[in-house]
mmCIF file of C-alpha atoms in Angstrom:
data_model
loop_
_atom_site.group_PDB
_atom_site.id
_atom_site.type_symbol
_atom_site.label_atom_id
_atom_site.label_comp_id
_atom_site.label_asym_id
_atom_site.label_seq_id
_atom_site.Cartn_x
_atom_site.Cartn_y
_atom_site.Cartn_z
ATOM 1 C CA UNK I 19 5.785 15.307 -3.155
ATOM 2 C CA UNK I 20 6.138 17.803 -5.983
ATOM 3 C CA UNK I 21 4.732 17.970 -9.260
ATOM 4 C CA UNK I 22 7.742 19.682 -10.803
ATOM 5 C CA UNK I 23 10.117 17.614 -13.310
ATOM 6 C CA UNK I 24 12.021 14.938 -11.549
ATOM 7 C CA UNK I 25 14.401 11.992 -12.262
ATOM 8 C CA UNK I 26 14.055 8.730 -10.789
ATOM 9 C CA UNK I 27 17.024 6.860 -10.636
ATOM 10 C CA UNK I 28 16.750 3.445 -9.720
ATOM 11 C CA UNK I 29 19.560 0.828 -8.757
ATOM 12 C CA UNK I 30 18.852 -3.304 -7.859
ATOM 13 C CA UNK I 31 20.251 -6.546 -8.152
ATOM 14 C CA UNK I 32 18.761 -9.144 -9.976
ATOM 15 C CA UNK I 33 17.960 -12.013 -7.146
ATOM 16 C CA UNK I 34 20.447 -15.003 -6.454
ATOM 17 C CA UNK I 35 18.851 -17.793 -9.258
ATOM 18 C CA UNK I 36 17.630 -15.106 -11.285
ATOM 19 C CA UNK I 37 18.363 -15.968 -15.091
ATOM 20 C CA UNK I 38 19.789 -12.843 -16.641
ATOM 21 C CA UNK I 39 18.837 -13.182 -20.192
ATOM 22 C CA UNK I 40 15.069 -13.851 -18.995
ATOM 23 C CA UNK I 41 15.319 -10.633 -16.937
ATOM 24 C CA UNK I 42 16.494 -8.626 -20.444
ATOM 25 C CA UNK I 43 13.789 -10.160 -22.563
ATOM 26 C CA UNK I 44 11.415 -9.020 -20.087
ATOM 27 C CA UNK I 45 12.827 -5.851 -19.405
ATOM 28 C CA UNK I 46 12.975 -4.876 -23.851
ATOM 29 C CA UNK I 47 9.678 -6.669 -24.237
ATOM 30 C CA UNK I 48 7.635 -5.005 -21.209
ATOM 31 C CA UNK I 49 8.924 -3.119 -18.943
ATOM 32 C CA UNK I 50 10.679 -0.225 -21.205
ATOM 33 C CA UNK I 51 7.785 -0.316 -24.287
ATOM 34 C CA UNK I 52 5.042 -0.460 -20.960
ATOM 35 C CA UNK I 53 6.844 2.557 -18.578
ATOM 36 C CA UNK I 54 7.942 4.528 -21.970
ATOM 37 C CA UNK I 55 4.159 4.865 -22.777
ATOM 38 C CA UNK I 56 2.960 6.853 -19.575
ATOM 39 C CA UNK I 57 1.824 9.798 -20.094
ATOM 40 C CA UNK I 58 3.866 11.046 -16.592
ATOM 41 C CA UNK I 59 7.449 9.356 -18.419
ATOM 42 C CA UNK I 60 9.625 11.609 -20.804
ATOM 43 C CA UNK I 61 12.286 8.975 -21.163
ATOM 44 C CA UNK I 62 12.853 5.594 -19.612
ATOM 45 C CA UNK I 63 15.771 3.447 -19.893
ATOM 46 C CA UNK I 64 17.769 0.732 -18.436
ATOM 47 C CA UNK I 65 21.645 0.219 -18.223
ATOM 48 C CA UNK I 66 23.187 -2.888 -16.917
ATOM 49 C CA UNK I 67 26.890 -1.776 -13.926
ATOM 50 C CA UNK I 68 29.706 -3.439 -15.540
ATOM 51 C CA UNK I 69 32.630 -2.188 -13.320
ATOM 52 C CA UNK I 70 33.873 0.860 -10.711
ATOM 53 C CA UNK I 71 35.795 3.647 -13.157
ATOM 54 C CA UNK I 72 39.035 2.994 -13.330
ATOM 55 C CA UNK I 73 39.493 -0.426 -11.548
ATOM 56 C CA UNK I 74 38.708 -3.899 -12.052
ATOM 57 C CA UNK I 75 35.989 -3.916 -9.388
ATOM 58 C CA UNK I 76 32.696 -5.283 -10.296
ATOM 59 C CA UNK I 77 29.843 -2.854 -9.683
ATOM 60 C CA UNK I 78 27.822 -3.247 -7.165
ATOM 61 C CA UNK I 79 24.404 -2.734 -8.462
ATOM 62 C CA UNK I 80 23.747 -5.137 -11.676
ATOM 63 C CA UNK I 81 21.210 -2.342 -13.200
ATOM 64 C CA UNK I 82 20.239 1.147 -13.343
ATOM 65 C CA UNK I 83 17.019 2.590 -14.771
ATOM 66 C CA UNK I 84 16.835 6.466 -14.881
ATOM 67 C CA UNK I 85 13.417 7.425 -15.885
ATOM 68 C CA UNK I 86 12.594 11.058 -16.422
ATOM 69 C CA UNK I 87 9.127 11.911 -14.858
ATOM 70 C CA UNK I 88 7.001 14.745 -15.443
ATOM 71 C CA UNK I 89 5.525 15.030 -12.383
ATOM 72 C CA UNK I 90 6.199 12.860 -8.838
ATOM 73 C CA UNK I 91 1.976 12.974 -8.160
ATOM 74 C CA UNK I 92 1.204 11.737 -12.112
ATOM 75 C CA UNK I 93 3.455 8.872 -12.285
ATOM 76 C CA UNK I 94 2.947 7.349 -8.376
ATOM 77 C CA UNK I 95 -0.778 7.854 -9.923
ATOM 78 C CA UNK I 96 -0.034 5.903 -13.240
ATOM 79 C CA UNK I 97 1.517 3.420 -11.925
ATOM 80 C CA UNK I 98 -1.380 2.308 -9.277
ATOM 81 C CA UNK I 99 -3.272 1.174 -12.982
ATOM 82 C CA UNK I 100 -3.753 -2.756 -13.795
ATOM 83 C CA UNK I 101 -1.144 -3.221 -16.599
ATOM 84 C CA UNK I 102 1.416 -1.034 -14.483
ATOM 85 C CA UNK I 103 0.999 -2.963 -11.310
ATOM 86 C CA UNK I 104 1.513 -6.915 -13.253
ATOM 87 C CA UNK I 105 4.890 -4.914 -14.488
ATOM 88 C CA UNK I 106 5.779 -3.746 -10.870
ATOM 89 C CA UNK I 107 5.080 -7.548 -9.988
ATOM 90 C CA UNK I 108 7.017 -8.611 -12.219
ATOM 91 C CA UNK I 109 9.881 -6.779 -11.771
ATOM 92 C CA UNK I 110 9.483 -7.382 -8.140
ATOM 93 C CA UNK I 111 10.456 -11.299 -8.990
ATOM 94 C CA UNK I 112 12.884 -10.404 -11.103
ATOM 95 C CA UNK I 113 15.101 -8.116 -8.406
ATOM 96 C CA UNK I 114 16.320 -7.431 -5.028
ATOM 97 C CA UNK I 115 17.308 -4.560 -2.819
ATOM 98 C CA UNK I 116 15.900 -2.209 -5.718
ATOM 99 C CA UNK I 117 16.236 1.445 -4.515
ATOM 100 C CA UNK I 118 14.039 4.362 -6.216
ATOM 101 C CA UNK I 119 15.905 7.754 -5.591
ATOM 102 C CA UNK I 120 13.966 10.977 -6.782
ATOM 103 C CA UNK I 121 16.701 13.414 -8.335
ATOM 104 C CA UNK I 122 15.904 16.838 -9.534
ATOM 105 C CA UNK I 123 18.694 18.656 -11.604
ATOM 106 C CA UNK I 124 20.954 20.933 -9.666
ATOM 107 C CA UNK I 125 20.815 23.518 -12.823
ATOM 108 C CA UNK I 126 17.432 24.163 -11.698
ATOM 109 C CA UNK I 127 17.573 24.489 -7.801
#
């Protein structure tokens, strides 16, 4: 674990049943306002896969959220607090098969 800049880049599905617009109120009304005020975040959003480049192929993933961390230690330390572990919940209900891949930029390998 480092404590150097990082990106987290995080893909899911939402689960089979799963109303989408629910899911986007909860995500603009929580999730974003509650992850974007962490001390560990820089930047936090959320994009929604429409399609592969090019073709007429769904994506695969329904979302992405890339959320740029100060430090790996700070935020896995934020988020063990009350408010952020009902939002982890939550978005726990909300998804399935959600991977979290830390990223660092290759311009500063």
């Amino acid at each position: 674990m480092s404590n150097q800049a990082r990106t987290l880049i995080v893909f899911f599905n939402l689960k089979p049943g799963t109303s989408e617009a629910e899911y986007l109120a909860w995500a603009r009304q929580v999730d974003l306002p509650t992850v974007n005020k962490l001390q560990s975040v820089n930047s936090f959003e959320v994009f929604k896969g429409l399609n592969i480049l090019g073709q007429q192929s769904a994506s695969p993933w329904h979302y992405f959220e890339v959320i740029h961390i100060t430090s790996e230690a700070e935020f896995l330390q934020e988020i063990q607090g009350k408010e952020m572990q009902q939002v982890i919940s939550q978005f726990q209900a909300f998804t399935s098969d959600a991977h979290f891949i830390c990223t660092q930029d290759v311009a500063t390998l």
